[in-house]
Coordinates of C-alpha atoms and ligand atoms in Angstrom, one line a residue:
X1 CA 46.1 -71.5 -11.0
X2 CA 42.5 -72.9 -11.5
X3 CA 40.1 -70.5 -9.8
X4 CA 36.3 -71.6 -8.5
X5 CA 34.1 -71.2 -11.1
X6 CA 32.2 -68.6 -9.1
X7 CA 35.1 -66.2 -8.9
X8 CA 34.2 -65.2 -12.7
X9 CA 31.1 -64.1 -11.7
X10 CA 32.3 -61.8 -9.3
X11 CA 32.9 -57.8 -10.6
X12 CA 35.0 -55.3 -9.1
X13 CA 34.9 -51.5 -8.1
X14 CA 36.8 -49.8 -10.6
X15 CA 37.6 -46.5 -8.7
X16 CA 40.0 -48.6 -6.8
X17 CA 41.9 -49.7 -10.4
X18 CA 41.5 -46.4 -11.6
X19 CA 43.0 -45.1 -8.4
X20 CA 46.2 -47.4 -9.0
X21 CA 46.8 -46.6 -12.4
X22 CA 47.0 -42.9 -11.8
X23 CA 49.3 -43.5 -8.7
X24 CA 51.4 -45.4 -11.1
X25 CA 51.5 -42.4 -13.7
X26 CA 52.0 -40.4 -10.6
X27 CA 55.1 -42.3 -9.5
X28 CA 56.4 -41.8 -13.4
X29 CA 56.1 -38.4 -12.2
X30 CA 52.6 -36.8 -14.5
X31 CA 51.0 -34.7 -12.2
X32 CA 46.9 -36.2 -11.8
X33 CA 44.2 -34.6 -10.5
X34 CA 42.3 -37.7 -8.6
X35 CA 38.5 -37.0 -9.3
X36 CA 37.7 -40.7 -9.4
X37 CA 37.7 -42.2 -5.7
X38 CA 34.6 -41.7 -3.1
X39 CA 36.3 -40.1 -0.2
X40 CA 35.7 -37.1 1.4
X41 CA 38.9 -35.5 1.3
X42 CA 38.7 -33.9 5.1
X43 CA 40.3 -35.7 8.3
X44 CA 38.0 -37.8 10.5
X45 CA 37.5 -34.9 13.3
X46 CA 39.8 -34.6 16.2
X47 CA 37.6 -35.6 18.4
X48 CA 36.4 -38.9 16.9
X49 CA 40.5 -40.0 16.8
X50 CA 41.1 -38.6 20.2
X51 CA 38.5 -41.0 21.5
X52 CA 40.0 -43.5 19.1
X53 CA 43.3 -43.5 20.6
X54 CA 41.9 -43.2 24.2
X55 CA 40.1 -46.8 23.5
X56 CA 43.2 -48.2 22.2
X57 CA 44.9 -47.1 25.5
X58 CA 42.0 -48.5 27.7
X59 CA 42.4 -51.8 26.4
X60 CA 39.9 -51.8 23.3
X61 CA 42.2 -54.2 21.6
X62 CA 40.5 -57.9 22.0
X63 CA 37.5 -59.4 20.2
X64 CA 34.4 -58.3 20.4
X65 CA 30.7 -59.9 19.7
X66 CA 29.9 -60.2 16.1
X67 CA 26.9 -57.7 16.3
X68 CA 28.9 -55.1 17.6
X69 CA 29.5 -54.0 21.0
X70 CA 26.0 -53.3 23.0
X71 CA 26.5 -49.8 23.9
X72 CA 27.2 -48.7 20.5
X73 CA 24.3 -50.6 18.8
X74 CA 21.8 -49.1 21.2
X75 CA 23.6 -45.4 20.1
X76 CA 23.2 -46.6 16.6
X77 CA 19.6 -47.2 17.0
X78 CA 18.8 -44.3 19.0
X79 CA 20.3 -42.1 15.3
X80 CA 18.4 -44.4 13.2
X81 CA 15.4 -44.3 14.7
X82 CA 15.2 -40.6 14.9
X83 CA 16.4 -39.6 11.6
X84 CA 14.2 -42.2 10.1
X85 CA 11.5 -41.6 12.1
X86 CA 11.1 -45.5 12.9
X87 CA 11.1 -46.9 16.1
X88 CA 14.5 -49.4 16.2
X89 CA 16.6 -50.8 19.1
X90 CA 20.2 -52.6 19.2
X91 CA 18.3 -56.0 19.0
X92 CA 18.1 -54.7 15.5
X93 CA 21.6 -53.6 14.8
X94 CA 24.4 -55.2 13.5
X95 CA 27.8 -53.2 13.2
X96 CA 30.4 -54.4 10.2
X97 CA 33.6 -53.1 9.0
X98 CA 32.6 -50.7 6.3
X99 CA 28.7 -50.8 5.1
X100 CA 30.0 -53.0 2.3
X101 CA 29.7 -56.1 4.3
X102 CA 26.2 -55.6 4.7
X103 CA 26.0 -55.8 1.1
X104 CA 27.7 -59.0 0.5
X105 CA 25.6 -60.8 3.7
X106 CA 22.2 -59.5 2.6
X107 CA 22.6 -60.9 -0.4
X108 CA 24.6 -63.9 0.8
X109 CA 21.7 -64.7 3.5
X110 CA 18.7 -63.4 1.1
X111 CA 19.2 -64.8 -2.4
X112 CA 19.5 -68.3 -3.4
X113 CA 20.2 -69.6 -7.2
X114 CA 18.1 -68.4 -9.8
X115 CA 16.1 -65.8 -7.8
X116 CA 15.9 -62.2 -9.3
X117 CA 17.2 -59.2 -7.7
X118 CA 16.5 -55.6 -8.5
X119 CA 19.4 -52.8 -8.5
X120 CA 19.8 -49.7 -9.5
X121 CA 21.8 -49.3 -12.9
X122 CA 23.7 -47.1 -13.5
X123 CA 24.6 -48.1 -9.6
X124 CA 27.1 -48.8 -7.2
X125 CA 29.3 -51.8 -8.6
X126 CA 29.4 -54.2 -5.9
X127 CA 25.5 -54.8 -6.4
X128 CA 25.8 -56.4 -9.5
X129 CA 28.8 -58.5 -8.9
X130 CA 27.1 -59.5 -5.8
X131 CA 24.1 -60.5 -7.2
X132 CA 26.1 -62.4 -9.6
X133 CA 28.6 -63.9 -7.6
X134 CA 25.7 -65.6 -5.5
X135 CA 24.1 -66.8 -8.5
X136 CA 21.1 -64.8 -8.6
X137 CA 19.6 -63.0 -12.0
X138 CA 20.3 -59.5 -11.3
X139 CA 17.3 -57.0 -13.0
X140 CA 18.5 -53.7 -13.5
X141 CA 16.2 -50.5 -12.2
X142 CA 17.3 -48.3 -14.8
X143 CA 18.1 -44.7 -14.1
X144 CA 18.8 -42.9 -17.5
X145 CA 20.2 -39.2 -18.0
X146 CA 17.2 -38.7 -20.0
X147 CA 14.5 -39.0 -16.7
X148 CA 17.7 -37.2 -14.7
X149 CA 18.4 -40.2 -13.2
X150 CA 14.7 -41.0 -11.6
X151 CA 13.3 -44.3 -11.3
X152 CA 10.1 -45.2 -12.9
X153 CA 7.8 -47.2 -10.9
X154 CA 5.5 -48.7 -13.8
X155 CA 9.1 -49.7 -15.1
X156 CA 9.9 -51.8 -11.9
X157 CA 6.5 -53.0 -11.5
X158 CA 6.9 -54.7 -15.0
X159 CA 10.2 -56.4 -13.9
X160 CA 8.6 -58.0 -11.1
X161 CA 8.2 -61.7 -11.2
X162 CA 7.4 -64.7 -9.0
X163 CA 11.3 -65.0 -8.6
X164 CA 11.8 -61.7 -7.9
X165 CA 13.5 -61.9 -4.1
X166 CA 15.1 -58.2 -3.4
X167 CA 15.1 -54.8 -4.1
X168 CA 18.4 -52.6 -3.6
X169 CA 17.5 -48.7 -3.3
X170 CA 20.0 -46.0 -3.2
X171 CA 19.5 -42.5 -2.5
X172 CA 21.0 -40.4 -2.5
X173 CA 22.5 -42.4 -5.6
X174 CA 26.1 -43.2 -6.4
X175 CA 26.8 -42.2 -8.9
X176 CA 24.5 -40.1 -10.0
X177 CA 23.6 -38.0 -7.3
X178 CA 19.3 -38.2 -7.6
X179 CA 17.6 -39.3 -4.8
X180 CA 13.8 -41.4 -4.6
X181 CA 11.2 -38.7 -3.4
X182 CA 8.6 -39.5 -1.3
X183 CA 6.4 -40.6 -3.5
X184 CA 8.6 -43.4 -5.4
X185 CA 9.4 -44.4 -1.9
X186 CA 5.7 -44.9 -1.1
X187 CA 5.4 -46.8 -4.8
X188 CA 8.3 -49.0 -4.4
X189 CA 7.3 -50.2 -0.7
X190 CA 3.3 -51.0 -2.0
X191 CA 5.3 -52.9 -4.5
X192 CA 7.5 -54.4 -2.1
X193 CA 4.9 -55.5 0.2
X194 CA 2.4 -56.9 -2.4
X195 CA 5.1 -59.1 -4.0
X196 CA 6.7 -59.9 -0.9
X197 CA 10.0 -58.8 -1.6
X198 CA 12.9 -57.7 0.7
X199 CA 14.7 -54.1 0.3
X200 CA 18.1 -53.2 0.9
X201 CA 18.1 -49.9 1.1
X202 CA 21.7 -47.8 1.2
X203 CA 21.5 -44.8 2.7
X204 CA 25.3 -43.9 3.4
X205 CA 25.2 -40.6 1.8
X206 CA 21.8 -39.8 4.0
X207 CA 24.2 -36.4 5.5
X208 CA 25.0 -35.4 1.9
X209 CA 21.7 -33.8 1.0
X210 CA 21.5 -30.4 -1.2
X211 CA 18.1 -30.1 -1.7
X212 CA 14.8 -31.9 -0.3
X213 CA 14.6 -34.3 2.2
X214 CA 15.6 -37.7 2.8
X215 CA 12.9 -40.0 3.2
X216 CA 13.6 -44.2 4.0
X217 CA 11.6 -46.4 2.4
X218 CA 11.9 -48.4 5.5
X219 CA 9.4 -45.5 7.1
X220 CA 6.3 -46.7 5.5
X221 CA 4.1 -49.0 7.1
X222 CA 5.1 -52.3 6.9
X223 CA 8.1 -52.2 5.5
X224 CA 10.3 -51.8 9.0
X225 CA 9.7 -56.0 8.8
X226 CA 11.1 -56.5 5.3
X227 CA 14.1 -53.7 4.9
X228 CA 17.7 -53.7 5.8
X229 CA 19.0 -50.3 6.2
X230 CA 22.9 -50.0 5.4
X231 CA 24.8 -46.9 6.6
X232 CA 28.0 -46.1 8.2
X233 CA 30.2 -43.2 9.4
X234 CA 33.2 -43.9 6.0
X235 CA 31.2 -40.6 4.5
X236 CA 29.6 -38.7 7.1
X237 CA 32.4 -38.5 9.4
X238 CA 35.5 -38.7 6.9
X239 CA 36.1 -42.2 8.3
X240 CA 37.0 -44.5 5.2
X241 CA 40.1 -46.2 6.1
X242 CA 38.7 -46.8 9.6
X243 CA 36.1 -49.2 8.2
X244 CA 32.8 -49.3 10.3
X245 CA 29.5 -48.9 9.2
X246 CA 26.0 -50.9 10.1
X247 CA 22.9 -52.2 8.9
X248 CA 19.6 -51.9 10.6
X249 CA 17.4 -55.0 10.1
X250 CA 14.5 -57.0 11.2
X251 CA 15.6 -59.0 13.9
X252 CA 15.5 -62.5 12.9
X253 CA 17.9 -61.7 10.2
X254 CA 20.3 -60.5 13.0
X255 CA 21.7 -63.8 13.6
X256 CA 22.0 -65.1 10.0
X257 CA 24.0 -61.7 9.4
X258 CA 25.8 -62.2 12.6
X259 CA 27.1 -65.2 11.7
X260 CA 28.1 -64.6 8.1
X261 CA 30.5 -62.1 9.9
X262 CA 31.6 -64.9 12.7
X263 CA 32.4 -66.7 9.6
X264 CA 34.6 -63.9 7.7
X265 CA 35.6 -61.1 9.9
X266 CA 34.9 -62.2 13.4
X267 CA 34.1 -58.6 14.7
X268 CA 34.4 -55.2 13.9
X269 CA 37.4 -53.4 15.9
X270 CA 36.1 -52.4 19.2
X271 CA 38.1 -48.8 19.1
X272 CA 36.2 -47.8 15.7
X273 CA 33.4 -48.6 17.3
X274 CA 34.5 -46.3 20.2
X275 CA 35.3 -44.1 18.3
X276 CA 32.2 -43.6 16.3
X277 CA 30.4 -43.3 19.7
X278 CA 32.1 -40.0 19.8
X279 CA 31.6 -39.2 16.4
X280 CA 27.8 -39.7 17.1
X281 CA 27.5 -38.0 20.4
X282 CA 30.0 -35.5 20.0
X283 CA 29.6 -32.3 18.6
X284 CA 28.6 -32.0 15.0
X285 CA 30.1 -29.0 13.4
X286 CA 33.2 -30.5 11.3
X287 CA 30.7 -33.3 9.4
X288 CA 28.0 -30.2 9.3
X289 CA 30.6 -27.9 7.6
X290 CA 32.4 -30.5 5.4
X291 CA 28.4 -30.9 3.5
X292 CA 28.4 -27.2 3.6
X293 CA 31.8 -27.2 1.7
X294 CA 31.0 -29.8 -0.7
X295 CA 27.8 -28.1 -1.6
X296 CA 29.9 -25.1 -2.6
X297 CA 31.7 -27.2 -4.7
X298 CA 29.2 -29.5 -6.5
X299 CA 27.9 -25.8 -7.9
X300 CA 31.5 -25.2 -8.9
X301 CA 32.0 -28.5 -10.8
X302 CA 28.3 -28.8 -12.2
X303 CA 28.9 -24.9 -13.7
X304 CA 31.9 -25.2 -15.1
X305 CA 31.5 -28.7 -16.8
X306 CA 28.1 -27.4 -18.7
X307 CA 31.1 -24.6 -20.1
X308 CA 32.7 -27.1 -22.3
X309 CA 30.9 -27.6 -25.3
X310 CA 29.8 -31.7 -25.7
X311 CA 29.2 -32.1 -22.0
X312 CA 25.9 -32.0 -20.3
X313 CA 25.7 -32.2 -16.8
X314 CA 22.5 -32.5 -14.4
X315 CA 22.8 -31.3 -10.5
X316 CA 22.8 -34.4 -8.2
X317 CA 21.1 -33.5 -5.5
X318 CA 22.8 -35.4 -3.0
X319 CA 26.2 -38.0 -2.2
X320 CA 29.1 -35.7 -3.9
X321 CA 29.4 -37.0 -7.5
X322 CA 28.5 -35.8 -10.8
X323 CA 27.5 -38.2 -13.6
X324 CA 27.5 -35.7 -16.8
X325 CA 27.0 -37.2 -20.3
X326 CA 29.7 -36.7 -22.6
X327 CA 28.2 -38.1 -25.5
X328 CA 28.2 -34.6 -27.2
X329 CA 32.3 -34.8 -27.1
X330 CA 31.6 -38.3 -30.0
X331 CA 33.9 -40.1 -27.3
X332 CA 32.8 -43.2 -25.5
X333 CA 32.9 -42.9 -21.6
X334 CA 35.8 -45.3 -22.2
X335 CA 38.0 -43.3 -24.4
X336 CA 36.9 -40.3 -22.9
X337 CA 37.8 -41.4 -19.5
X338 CA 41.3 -43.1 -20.1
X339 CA 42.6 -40.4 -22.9
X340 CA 41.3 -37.5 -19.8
X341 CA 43.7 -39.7 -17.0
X342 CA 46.4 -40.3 -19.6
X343 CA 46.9 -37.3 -21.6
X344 CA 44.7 -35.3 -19.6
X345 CA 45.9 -35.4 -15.9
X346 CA 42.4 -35.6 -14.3
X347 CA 41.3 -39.2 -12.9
X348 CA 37.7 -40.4 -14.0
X349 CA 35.6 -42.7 -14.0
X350 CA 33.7 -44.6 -17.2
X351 CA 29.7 -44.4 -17.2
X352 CA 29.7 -48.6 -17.7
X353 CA 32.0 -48.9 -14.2
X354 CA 28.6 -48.5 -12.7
X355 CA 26.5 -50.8 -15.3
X356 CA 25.8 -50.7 -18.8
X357 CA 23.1 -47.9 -18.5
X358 CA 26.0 -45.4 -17.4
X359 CA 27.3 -45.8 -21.2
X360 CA 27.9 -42.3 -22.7
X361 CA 28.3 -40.6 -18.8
X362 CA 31.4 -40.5 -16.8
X363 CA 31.7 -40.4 -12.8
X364 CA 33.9 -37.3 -11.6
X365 CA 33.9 -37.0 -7.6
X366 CA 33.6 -33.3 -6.2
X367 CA 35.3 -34.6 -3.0
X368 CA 38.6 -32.6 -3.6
X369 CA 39.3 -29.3 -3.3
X370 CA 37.6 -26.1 -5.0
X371 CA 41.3 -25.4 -6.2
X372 CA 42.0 -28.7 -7.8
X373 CA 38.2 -28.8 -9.0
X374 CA 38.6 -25.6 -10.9
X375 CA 42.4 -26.5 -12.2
X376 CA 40.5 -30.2 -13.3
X377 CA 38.1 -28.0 -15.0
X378 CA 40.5 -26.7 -17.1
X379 CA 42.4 -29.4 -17.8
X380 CA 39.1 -31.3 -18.8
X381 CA 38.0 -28.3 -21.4
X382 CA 41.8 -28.6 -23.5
X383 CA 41.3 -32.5 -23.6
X384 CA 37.9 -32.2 -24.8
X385 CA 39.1 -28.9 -27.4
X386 CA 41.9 -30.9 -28.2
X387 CA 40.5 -34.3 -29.0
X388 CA 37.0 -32.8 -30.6
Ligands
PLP1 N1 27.2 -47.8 -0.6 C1 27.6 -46.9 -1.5 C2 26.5 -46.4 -2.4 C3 28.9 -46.4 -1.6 O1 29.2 -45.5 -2.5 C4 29.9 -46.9 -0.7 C5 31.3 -46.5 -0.8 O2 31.7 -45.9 -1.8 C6 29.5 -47.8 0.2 C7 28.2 -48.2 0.3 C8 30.5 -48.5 1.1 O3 31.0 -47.7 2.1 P1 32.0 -48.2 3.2 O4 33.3 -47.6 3.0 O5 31.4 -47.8 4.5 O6 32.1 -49.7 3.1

């Protein structure tokens, strides 16, 4: 079958081929620690399905507006504005299935042929192929293991050109866990403003902080005109496969964003957006405790994993990966990561999955148990004894 040309520009997330391989090895019956796919491994809380089901049974089952329904955008901008310390309202909001749609109408309603986009690399996959798939140059912020992952400023300034259109910020960063401090923030939005360029900034792993504080770039005078903030409850509330999240935007880019969802998903279902109602007003404790828990265990994996000799690993400070260089082992992140799932038993994933500065690191997430952490541990120093 002939494809459109543009479908070879467009990339994939590995974790979700990595994630069907091993279930294949699994139904050959090898036994596979999955440390490769970004889920929290907790249920969404009881009460946040309760109130769910309760929706469904009041008749939550027709379409919706595009935006999202009222009452829940005003909720959502009541949470952004305060932990943002902004000043947004629902006129402002748009709610999508997943925050992933908010990356592929940014870009689809921000970046024409030939204009420039910045990213961060090693990053989140779906960027790049974005970027790509719309025809736009994609200009990779680099984030090496050598700076532990930071951005440098001067770097980015020198990237900028006349065709440079957006910036995409992460932090905290998948997959490397660092986040932008303060003062990058500030950098980056002078930049921003001075060049006239438009941030996306993705915050979804805002509620998986370790250490320091979580500042938005979209705080910073000015800048609430020219950023789109994208978030959703697929992290924070252990709500993946329910697929809602939002992005936070000036308002005229409401309706253009709006629309690219009238044109693709129509809506988002009304009773995840119930739902997440609850899971915003509702008590707190099971999404407080599950970062709690998954502090415990990035110390756990980050520990053991300096153990083996040929692997170095740095401790992300926030989401709930670790990105440690293997280089040491004389493996590529390649070999490294398909002899570990294959002979090994633990699922990874290769550095270049998230861009070609990721070369020589390899992705494992700590969003499993301590007990299958620890036995992944071992199972990941006899494949590096063995092959080394
Ligand atoms: N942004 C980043 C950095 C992510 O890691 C992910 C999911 O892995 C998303 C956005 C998308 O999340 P969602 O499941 O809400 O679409």
């Amino acid at each position: 079958m002939k494809l459109a040309e543009r479908m070879s520009r467009l990339g994939t997330e590995t974790a979700f081929e990595v994630l069907a391989k091993a279930r294949m090895l699994e139904s050959e019956g090898k036994d596979i620690i999955h440390l490769e796919i970004g889920e929290p491994d907790f249920d969404t809380p009881s009460n946040v399905v309760q109130a769910g089901v309760e929706a469904l049974e009041n008749g939550h089952t027709h379409y919706g507006p595009s935006p999202g329904l009222m009452e829940v955008r005003e909720r959502i901008a009541e949470e952004v504005s305060q932990t943002r310390g902004i000043s947004v309202t629902a006129d402002n909001v748009v709610i999508t299935p997943g925050g992933k749609p908010i990356m592929f109408f940014s870009i689809l309603a921000l970046v024409d042929e030939g204009d420039e986009v910045l990213y961060p690399n090693p990053g989140f996959p779906i960027y790049e192929s974005m970027i790509r798939f719309v025809g736009g140059v994609p200009v990779p912020m680099k984030l090496p293991e050598s700076r532990d992952f930071n951005v440098d400023v001067e770097e980015v300034a020198s990237q900028i050109t006349p065709r440079t259109r957006l910036m995409i910020l992460n932090s905290p960063n998948n997959p490397c866990g660092s986040i932008i401090e303060k003062r990058e923030q500030q950098e980056l939005a002078d930049l921003a403003k001075e060049h006239d360029i438009m941030v996306l900034s993705d915050e979804i792993y805002i509620r998986f902080l370790y250490e320091g504080q979580h500042h938005s770039i979209s705080s910073f005078p000015g800048m609430r005109e020219r950023t789109i903030i994208l978030d959703g409850f697929s992290k924070t509330y252990a709500m993946t496969g329910w697929r809602i999240g939002f992005g936070v935007m000036p308002q005229e880019l409401v309706e253009p964003i709006s629309r690219l969802s009238t044109n693709s998903v129509s809506c988002t279902a009304s009773f995840t957006q119930m739902a997440v109602l609850e899971a915003m007003q509702g008590p707190q404790d099971d999404a407080d405790s599950m970062v709690a828990e998954f502090k415990r265990r990035r110390d756990i994996i980050v520990n053991g994993l300096n153990r083996i000799p040929g692997i170095r690993c740095a401790m992300p400070k926030g989401a709930f990966y670790v990105f440690p260089s293997i280089e040491g082992t004389g493996m590529s992140s390649r070999e490294f990561a398909d002899g570990l799932l294959e002979d090994g038993g633990v699922a990874c994933l290769a550095g270049e999955s998230f861009g070609e500065y990721g070369k020589g690191c390899v992705r494992f997430s700590f969003a499993n148990s301590a007990e299958n952490i620890e036995a992944a541990l071992e199972r990941i120093e006899r494949f590096v004894s063995e092959r080394t």
